[in-house]
Amino acid sequence: MDPFANALTFLSSIEKYLSPETKPYLERLKKPHHVHTTELSVKMDNGETKTFTAYRSQHNNALGPYKGGIRFHQNVSESEVKALSLWMSVKCSIAGIPLGGGKGGIIVDPKKLSPGELERLSRAYAQFIAPFIGEHKDVPAPDVNTNPQIMAWLLDEYEKIVGHHAPGTFTGKPLEIGGSKGRTKATGYGGVFAMKLLLEKLKQNKDEVWAQKPVSQITVAIQGFGNVGYYFAQIISDLGFNVVAVSDSKGGVYVKDGLDPKATLECKQDKGSLGGCYCIGGVCDLNKGKPVTNEEILELDVDILVPGALENVIHKDNANNIKAKVVVEMANGPLTPEADAILTKKGIHIIPDVYANSGGVSVSYFEWVQNIAGYYWEEEEVDTRLEKLMESSFEAIWSKYQWLLKEHGEDASLRLATYLLSVERILESEKLKRP
Ligand code: NAD
């Protein structure tokens, strides 16, 4: 599947629901403003020079500077960065933050580079994008295989070029050089908050029998146990929910009575993967656990399913086997469009990725605000502000969803409501700024 063609298909499908005033502007979102491409030359440790294809896609800036991560991965393509930049426009808009959409990437397997090669590649990328980025122009961040250390190299190289401090040009930085407190857990924290808000609404509907249970009986399965999956598991477990299964790339573990995410993480660190944790006795409480594969975890009979690792894991061949009542899309694009249609028809509530995982970019926005103001917040302030953003977006999505249910019956879904609201906000700004 061509990722950008996929993104455009969904964008076109919302056209018929847009207001007559905004509809004419939709065409503007079907193409990024700019796609910068180059070949980076990097000196390798053995003295040879290697070239790497690099991109920066700037999709739309009607709401504010372009914003989005930089991905280092062998599968990066122009189509992928274009699609991801479009989704960033939608994500920032639905999060209610004054930023647009962008995304960058390099075709590289960074695991094959030495630390020195990785630093030289990162600095070469900063030189490439320096003319197009800036605190009020385009603000990159980490994405797959990039991290705070890489942001520090990019910022250093950028500041050397422009000749002054500009910490707000990159987010996801280490705390010591202007990162924000609360960023590490932000995506999981925001996702759990979104889940709680949905549950409160569902509880008001007596037909949703499962939602009436005490939280200790509400079961949760989470695919992916990295930054997003681990914090989601830990935070929801601290709230009393029953996390029964988690998995990483090598498989997972199922514990009927619930597992302790912290102990599970220790076990994973000890054993190298979750796959071996089920058989540990005594000291860790996974001793009654059973192994599950990454295919099985998705099909468990749980109340809440959280795909938090990869894209396209729920597709037309397994969608009919999904038993959860709620799917929280913490990964980007975990459902194919066919799966989305099947689950929606089955009455499964899907919290769409662009909203569910927006806690990360929202705290990146807070980081940018703190850098520009030169004034830094405590973690409690970051968390409270994030909760407020998640809540106001949710209320807006929910009322759009109610309107869709009334006007368009079975076409209604939280994803459609989210996209409509988000895209209309961008198009309203287009209309005002560039009529
Ligand atoms: P990460 O690298 O920290 O963790 C990824 C996890 O997925 C690891 O536990 C890994 O073992 C697991 N995994 C890899 N292949 C797998 C497979 N085949 N089956 C099951 N698990 C597998 O990454 P992350 O930051 O947690 O990101 C996870 C997802 O969330 C990605 O789709 C990312 O784009 C999305 N996301 C992340 C953030 C963020 O702030 N980190 C924000 C928005 C969206």
Coordinates of C-alpha atoms and ligand atoms in Angstrom, one line a residue:
M1 CA 0.0 0.0 0.0
D2 CA 1.3 3.5 -0.9
P3 CA 1.0 5.4 2.5
F4 CA 0.3 8.8 1.0
A5 CA -2.3 7.3 -1.4
N6 CA -3.9 5.7 1.7
A7 CA -3.9 9.0 3.6
L8 CA -5.5 10.8 0.6
T9 CA -8.2 8.2 0.3
F10 CA -9.3 8.8 3.9
L11 CA -9.0 12.6 3.4
S12 CA -11.3 12.4 0.3
S13 CA -13.8 10.2 2.1
I14 CA -14.6 13.0 4.6
E15 CA -15.3 15.6 1.9
K16 CA -19.0 15.0 1.7
Y17 CA -19.4 15.8 5.4
L18 CA -17.5 19.2 5.3
S19 CA -19.4 22.5 5.5
P20 CA -20.0 24.2 2.2
E21 CA -17.7 27.1 3.4
T22 CA -14.7 24.9 4.0
K23 CA -15.1 22.2 1.3
P24 CA -13.5 24.2 -1.5
Y25 CA -10.2 24.5 0.5
L26 CA -9.8 20.7 1.0
E27 CA -7.8 20.4 -2.2
R28 CA -5.0 22.3 -0.4
L29 CA -4.4 19.5 2.0
K30 CA -3.9 16.9 -0.7
K31 CA -0.3 18.0 -1.4
P32 CA 2.4 19.0 1.1
H33 CA 3.6 22.6 0.7
H34 CA 7.2 21.4 0.3
V35 CA 9.0 18.1 0.1
H36 CA 12.7 18.7 0.5
T37 CA 15.0 15.8 -0.7
T38 CA 18.7 15.3 -0.8
E39 CA 21.5 12.8 -0.7
L40 CA 23.6 13.2 2.5
S41 CA 27.3 12.3 2.2
V42 CA 28.8 10.8 5.4
K43 CA 32.3 9.7 6.2
M44 CA 32.2 6.2 7.7
D45 CA 34.7 4.9 10.3
N46 CA 36.6 2.9 7.6
G47 CA 37.3 6.1 5.7
E48 CA 34.8 5.5 2.9
T49 CA 32.0 8.0 2.1
K50 CA 28.5 6.7 2.0
T51 CA 25.3 8.5 0.7
F52 CA 21.9 8.4 2.4
T53 CA 18.6 9.7 0.9
A54 CA 17.0 12.2 3.3
Y55 CA 13.6 14.0 3.3
R56 CA 11.7 16.8 5.1
S57 CA 8.0 17.1 4.2
Q58 CA 6.2 20.3 5.2
H59 CA 2.5 19.6 4.8
N60 CA 0.6 22.6 6.1
N61 CA 1.2 25.6 8.3
A62 CA -2.1 27.3 8.4
L63 CA -2.3 26.8 12.2
G64 CA 1.4 27.4 13.0
P65 CA 4.9 26.3 12.2
Y66 CA 5.3 22.8 10.6
K67 CA 5.8 20.2 13.4
G68 CA 6.8 16.6 13.3
G69 CA 9.5 14.0 14.0
I70 CA 12.5 12.7 12.1
R71 CA 12.6 9.0 11.4
F72 CA 15.8 7.0 10.8
H73 CA 14.7 3.7 9.2
Q74 CA 15.5 1.5 6.2
N75 CA 11.8 1.7 5.1
V76 CA 11.6 5.5 5.0
S77 CA 10.2 6.7 1.6
E78 CA 9.0 10.0 0.2
S79 CA 5.4 8.7 0.3
E80 CA 5.8 7.7 3.9
V81 CA 7.1 11.1 5.1
K82 CA 4.4 12.8 3.1
A83 CA 1.7 10.7 4.7
L84 CA 3.1 11.2 8.2
S85 CA 3.3 14.9 7.6
L86 CA -0.4 15.0 6.6
W87 CA -1.3 13.1 9.8
M88 CA 0.8 15.5 11.9
S89 CA -1.3 18.4 10.5
V90 CA -4.5 16.5 11.6
K91 CA -3.0 15.6 15.0
C92 CA -1.9 19.1 15.9
S93 CA -5.2 20.5 14.9
I94 CA -7.3 18.0 16.9
A95 CA -5.0 18.5 19.9
G96 CA -5.9 22.2 19.8
I97 CA -2.3 23.4 19.5
P98 CA -1.1 26.2 17.2
L99 CA 1.2 24.0 15.0
G100 CA 1.1 22.6 11.5
G101 CA 2.3 19.3 10.1
G102 CA 5.7 18.1 9.0
K103 CA 7.8 14.9 9.0
G104 CA 11.4 14.0 8.1
G105 CA 13.4 10.9 7.6
I106 CA 16.6 9.2 6.3
I107 CA 16.7 5.9 4.6
V108 CA 19.1 4.1 6.9
D109 CA 19.3 1.3 9.4
P110 CA 20.8 3.2 12.3
K111 CA 21.6 -0.1 14.2
K112 CA 24.3 -0.7 11.6
L113 CA 26.1 2.6 12.4
S114 CA 28.7 3.3 15.0
P115 CA 27.9 6.2 17.5
G116 CA 30.4 8.4 15.5
E117 CA 28.7 7.6 12.2
L118 CA 25.3 8.3 13.7
E119 CA 26.4 11.7 15.0
R120 CA 27.9 12.6 11.6
L121 CA 24.8 11.5 9.8
S122 CA 22.6 13.6 12.2
R123 CA 24.8 16.7 11.8
A124 CA 24.7 16.3 8.0
Y125 CA 20.9 16.1 8.2
A126 CA 20.8 19.3 10.3
Q127 CA 22.9 21.1 7.6
F128 CA 20.4 19.9 5.0
I129 CA 17.3 21.2 6.8
A130 CA 18.7 24.3 8.4
P131 CA 17.5 26.7 5.7
F132 CA 13.9 25.4 6.0
I133 CA 13.4 25.1 9.8
G134 CA 13.4 27.4 12.8
E135 CA 11.4 28.1 16.0
H136 CA 8.7 29.9 14.0
K137 CA 9.1 27.9 10.7
D138 CA 9.4 24.2 11.3
V139 CA 10.0 22.4 14.5
P140 CA 11.3 18.8 14.2
A141 CA 11.3 16.2 17.0
P142 CA 12.3 12.5 17.6
D143 CA 10.4 9.7 15.8
V144 CA 11.3 6.0 15.2
N145 CA 15.0 5.4 16.0
T146 CA 15.8 9.0 16.9
N147 CA 16.1 10.2 20.5
P148 CA 17.0 13.1 22.8
Q149 CA 20.8 12.6 22.1
I150 CA 20.2 13.0 18.3
M151 CA 18.1 16.1 19.0
A152 CA 21.0 17.5 20.9
W153 CA 23.4 17.0 17.9
L154 CA 20.8 18.5 15.5
L155 CA 20.3 21.5 17.7
D156 CA 24.0 22.1 18.2
E157 CA 24.7 21.9 14.4
Y158 CA 21.7 24.2 13.7
E159 CA 22.8 26.8 16.3
K160 CA 26.3 26.8 14.8
I161 CA 24.8 27.6 11.4
V162 CA 22.4 30.4 12.6
G163 CA 24.9 31.7 15.1
H164 CA 22.6 32.0 18.1
H165 CA 20.7 29.9 20.7
A166 CA 17.4 28.6 19.3
P167 CA 16.3 25.7 21.6
G168 CA 12.7 25.9 20.4
T169 CA 13.8 24.7 17.0
F170 CA 13.7 21.0 18.1
T171 CA 11.6 19.3 20.8
G172 CA 12.2 16.0 22.5
K173 CA 15.6 17.3 23.8
P174 CA 17.3 16.2 26.9
L175 CA 16.1 18.0 30.0
E176 CA 19.6 19.6 30.5
I177 CA 19.3 21.6 27.2
G178 CA 15.7 22.6 27.4
G179 CA 13.6 19.5 27.2
S180 CA 10.3 19.5 29.1
K181 CA 9.5 17.6 32.3
G182 CA 6.7 15.1 31.7
R183 CA 7.6 14.4 28.0
T184 CA 8.8 10.8 28.4
K185 CA 5.5 9.5 29.8
A186 CA 3.3 12.0 27.9
T187 CA 2.0 9.8 25.1
G188 CA 1.0 7.0 27.4
Y189 CA -0.4 9.5 29.9
G190 CA -2.5 11.2 27.3
G191 CA -3.8 7.9 25.9
V192 CA -4.9 6.7 29.3
F193 CA -6.7 10.0 29.9
A194 CA -8.5 9.6 26.5
M195 CA -9.5 6.1 27.5
K196 CA -10.9 7.3 30.8
L197 CA -12.9 10.0 29.1
L198 CA -14.5 7.6 26.7
L199 CA -15.3 5.1 29.5
E200 CA -17.1 7.9 31.4
K201 CA -19.3 8.4 28.4
L202 CA -19.9 4.7 27.8
K203 CA -20.9 4.2 31.4
Q204 CA -23.8 6.5 30.9
N205 CA -25.2 4.1 28.3
K206 CA -26.6 1.1 30.2
D207 CA -26.5 -1.0 27.0
E208 CA -22.7 -1.0 27.4
V209 CA -22.9 -3.6 30.2
W210 CA -19.2 -4.2 30.4
A211 CA -18.5 -0.5 31.1
Q212 CA -20.6 -0.7 34.3
K213 CA -18.0 -3.0 35.9
P214 CA -15.6 -1.7 38.5
V215 CA -12.3 -0.7 36.9
S216 CA -10.6 -3.6 38.7
Q217 CA -12.6 -6.0 36.5
I218 CA -12.0 -4.1 33.2
T219 CA -9.3 -6.1 31.4
V220 CA -6.6 -4.5 29.1
A221 CA -4.2 -6.1 26.6
I222 CA -1.3 -4.0 25.2
Q223 CA 0.8 -4.8 22.2
G224 CA 4.2 -3.1 22.4
F225 CA 6.1 -2.5 25.6
G226 CA 8.3 0.5 24.6
N227 CA 7.9 4.1 25.6
V228 CA 4.2 4.2 24.7
G229 CA 3.1 0.7 25.7
Y230 CA 5.0 0.6 29.0
Y231 CA 3.7 4.0 30.3
F232 CA 0.2 3.2 29.2
A233 CA 0.4 -0.1 31.1
Q234 CA 1.9 1.4 34.2
I235 CA -0.5 4.4 34.4
I236 CA -3.7 2.4 33.7
S237 CA -2.6 -0.3 36.2
D238 CA -2.0 2.4 38.8
L239 CA -5.6 3.5 38.2
G240 CA -6.7 0.0 39.2
F241 CA -7.5 -1.5 35.7
N242 CA -6.6 -5.1 35.2
V243 CA -3.7 -5.3 32.6
V244 CA -3.8 -9.0 31.6
A245 CA -1.4 -9.1 28.7
V246 CA 1.6 -7.2 27.2
S247 CA 4.0 -8.0 24.4
D248 CA 7.1 -6.8 22.6
S249 CA 8.7 -7.7 19.3
K250 CA 9.5 -11.3 20.5
G251 CA 6.1 -12.1 21.9
G252 CA 4.2 -11.5 25.1
V253 CA 2.8 -12.8 28.3
Y254 CA -0.8 -13.3 29.5
V255 CA -1.7 -13.3 33.2
K256 CA -5.4 -13.9 33.9
D257 CA -5.4 -12.2 37.3
G258 CA -3.4 -9.2 36.0
L259 CA 0.2 -8.3 35.9
D260 CA 2.4 -5.7 37.5
P261 CA 3.9 -3.6 34.7
K262 CA 6.9 -2.4 36.8
A263 CA 7.8 -6.0 37.7
T264 CA 7.2 -7.0 34.1
L265 CA 9.6 -4.4 32.9
E266 CA 12.2 -5.5 35.3
C267 CA 11.7 -9.1 34.1
K268 CA 12.0 -8.0 30.5
Q269 CA 15.2 -6.0 31.3
D270 CA 16.6 -9.1 33.1
K271 CA 15.7 -11.6 30.4
G272 CA 16.1 -9.4 27.4
S273 CA 12.5 -9.8 26.2
L274 CA 9.0 -10.4 27.6
G275 CA 8.8 -13.8 25.9
G276 CA 10.6 -15.6 28.8
C277 CA 8.9 -13.8 31.6
Y278 CA 5.9 -16.1 32.0
C279 CA 7.9 -18.9 33.5
I280 CA 9.6 -16.9 36.3
G281 CA 8.4 -17.9 39.7
G282 CA 8.2 -16.3 43.1
V283 CA 9.9 -12.9 42.9
C284 CA 8.0 -11.6 39.9
D285 CA 4.2 -12.1 39.8
L286 CA 4.1 -13.5 36.3
N287 CA 4.4 -17.0 37.6
K288 CA 0.8 -17.8 36.6
G289 CA 1.3 -16.3 33.2
K290 CA 1.1 -18.0 29.8
P291 CA 3.0 -17.0 26.7
V292 CA 1.0 -15.2 23.9
T293 CA 2.1 -14.4 20.4
N294 CA 1.7 -11.0 18.9
E295 CA -1.1 -12.3 16.8
E296 CA -2.9 -13.9 19.8
I297 CA -2.6 -10.8 22.0
L298 CA -4.8 -8.9 19.5
E299 CA -7.6 -11.5 19.7
L300 CA -7.8 -12.0 23.4
D301 CA -11.2 -11.7 25.1
V302 CA -10.5 -8.4 26.9
D303 CA -12.4 -5.2 27.3
I304 CA -9.7 -2.8 26.0
L305 CA -7.1 -3.5 23.4
V306 CA -4.2 -1.2 22.9
P307 CA -2.1 -1.7 19.7
G308 CA 1.0 0.3 20.8
A309 CA 3.8 -0.9 18.5
L310 CA 3.4 -1.0 14.7
E311 CA 1.1 0.0 11.8
N312 CA -1.4 -2.3 10.0
V313 CA -1.4 -5.0 12.7
I314 CA -5.2 -5.3 12.5
H315 CA -6.3 -6.0 9.0
K316 CA -9.1 -7.6 7.0
D317 CA -7.9 -11.2 7.9
N318 CA -8.0 -10.8 11.7
A319 CA -10.5 -7.9 12.2
N320 CA -13.4 -10.3 12.7
N321 CA -11.5 -12.0 15.5
I322 CA -11.1 -8.9 17.6
K323 CA -13.2 -9.3 20.8
A324 CA -12.3 -6.0 22.7
K325 CA -15.1 -3.4 23.1
V326 CA -12.6 -0.5 22.8
V327 CA -9.5 -0.2 20.7
V328 CA -7.1 2.6 21.8
E329 CA -4.8 3.3 18.8
M330 CA -1.6 4.3 20.5
A331 CA 0.6 3.3 17.5
N332 CA 0.3 5.3 14.4
G333 CA -2.0 3.6 11.9
P334 CA -2.4 0.2 13.6
L335 CA -5.7 -0.5 11.6
T336 CA -5.9 -0.8 7.9
P337 CA -8.9 1.0 6.4
E338 CA -10.7 -2.4 5.8
A339 CA -10.2 -3.4 9.5
D340 CA -11.5 0.0 10.6
A341 CA -14.7 -0.6 8.6
I342 CA -15.1 -4.1 10.0
L343 CA -14.6 -3.1 13.7
T344 CA -16.8 0.0 13.3
K345 CA -19.6 -2.2 11.9
K346 CA -19.1 -4.6 14.9
G347 CA -19.8 -1.7 17.2
I348 CA -16.3 -1.5 18.6
H349 CA -15.3 1.9 19.8
I350 CA -12.0 3.0 18.3
I351 CA -10.1 6.0 19.7
P352 CA -8.2 7.1 16.6
D353 CA -4.4 7.5 16.7
V354 CA -4.4 11.1 15.8
Y355 CA -6.1 11.9 19.0
A356 CA -5.2 8.9 21.2
N357 CA -1.4 9.4 20.9
S358 CA -1.5 13.2 20.7
G359 CA -0.2 13.6 24.2
G360 CA 3.4 13.4 22.8
V361 CA 3.1 16.3 20.4
S362 CA 1.1 18.3 23.0
V363 CA 4.0 18.1 25.5
S364 CA 6.4 18.9 22.6
Y365 CA 4.3 22.0 22.1
F366 CA 4.7 22.8 25.9
E367 CA 8.5 22.3 25.4
W368 CA 8.5 24.8 22.5
V369 CA 6.5 27.3 24.6
Q370 CA 8.9 26.9 27.5
N371 CA 11.9 27.4 25.3
I372 CA 10.5 30.5 23.6
A373 CA 9.5 32.0 27.0
G374 CA 12.8 30.8 28.7
Y375 CA 10.7 29.8 31.7
Y376 CA 10.3 26.2 32.7
W377 CA 7.4 24.3 34.4
E378 CA 7.2 21.6 37.0
E379 CA 5.9 18.2 35.9
E380 CA 2.5 18.7 37.7
E381 CA 1.9 21.8 35.6
V382 CA 2.8 19.9 32.4
D383 CA 0.4 17.0 33.4
T384 CA -2.5 19.3 34.3
R385 CA -2.2 21.3 31.1
L386 CA -2.0 18.0 29.1
E387 CA -5.2 16.8 30.8
K388 CA -7.0 20.0 29.9
L389 CA -6.0 19.7 26.3
M390 CA -7.0 16.0 26.1
E391 CA -10.3 16.8 27.7
S392 CA -11.4 19.7 25.6
S393 CA -10.5 17.8 22.4
F394 CA -12.4 14.8 23.6
E395 CA -15.6 16.9 24.4
A396 CA -15.4 18.4 20.9
I397 CA -14.9 15.0 19.2
W398 CA -17.7 13.5 21.3
S399 CA -20.2 16.2 20.3
K400 CA -19.3 15.9 16.6
Y401 CA -19.8 12.1 17.0
Q402 CA -23.2 12.7 18.5
W403 CA -24.1 15.0 15.5
L404 CA -22.8 12.3 13.1
L405 CA -24.9 9.6 14.8
K406 CA -28.0 11.8 14.4
E407 CA -27.3 13.0 10.8
H408 CA -25.5 10.1 9.2
G409 CA -26.4 7.0 11.3
E410 CA -24.1 4.1 10.8
D411 CA -21.4 6.1 9.0
A412 CA -20.6 7.7 12.4
S413 CA -17.4 6.9 14.2
L414 CA -15.0 8.6 16.5
R415 CA -12.4 8.6 13.7
L416 CA -14.7 10.4 11.3
A417 CA -15.7 12.9 14.0
T418 CA -12.0 13.5 14.8
Y419 CA -11.0 14.0 11.2
L420 CA -13.9 16.3 10.4
L421 CA -13.3 18.5 13.4
S422 CA -9.6 18.7 12.8
V423 CA -9.7 19.3 9.0
E424 CA -12.4 21.9 9.4
R425 CA -10.2 23.8 11.9
I426 CA -7.3 23.8 9.3
L427 CA -9.6 24.8 6.5
E428 CA -11.2 27.6 8.5
S429 CA -7.7 29.0 9.0
E430 CA -6.9 28.5 5.3
K431 CA -10.1 30.5 4.4
L432 CA -9.2 33.3 6.8
K433 CA -5.5 33.6 5.9
R434 CA -5.5 32.7 2.2
P435 CA -9.1 33.1 0.9
Ligands
NAD1 P1 9.5 2.1 21.1 O1 10.6 1.8 20.1 O2 9.9 2.7 22.4 O3 8.7 0.7 21.4 C1 8.2 -0.1 20.4 C2 7.7 -1.4 21.1 O4 7.1 -2.2 20.1 C3 8.9 -2.2 21.6 O5 8.4 -2.8 22.9 C4 9.1 -3.3 20.6 O6 9.6 -4.5 21.2 C5 7.6 -3.5 20.1 N1 7.6 -4.1 18.8 C6 8.4 -4.0 17.8 N2 8.0 -4.8 16.8 C7 6.9 -5.5 17.3 C8 6.0 -6.5 16.8 N3 6.2 -7.0 15.6 N4 5.0 -6.9 17.5 C9 4.8 -6.4 18.8 N5 5.6 -5.5 19.3 C10 6.6 -5.0 18.6 O7 8.5 3.0 20.3 P2 7.3 3.9 20.9 O8 7.8 5.3 21.1 O9 6.7 3.2 22.1 O10 6.3 3.9 19.7 C11 5.3 2.9 19.5 C12 4.3 3.4 18.5 O11 3.7 4.6 19.0 C13 4.8 3.8 17.1 O12 3.8 3.5 16.2 C14 5.0 5.3 17.2 O13 4.9 6.0 15.9 C15 3.8 5.7 18.0 N6 3.9 7.0 18.7 C16 4.9 7.2 19.6 C17 4.9 8.4 20.3 C18 5.9 8.7 21.3 O14 5.9 9.8 22.0 N7 6.9 7.8 21.6 C19 4.0 9.4 20.0 C20 3.0 9.2 19.0 C21 3.0 7.9 18.4

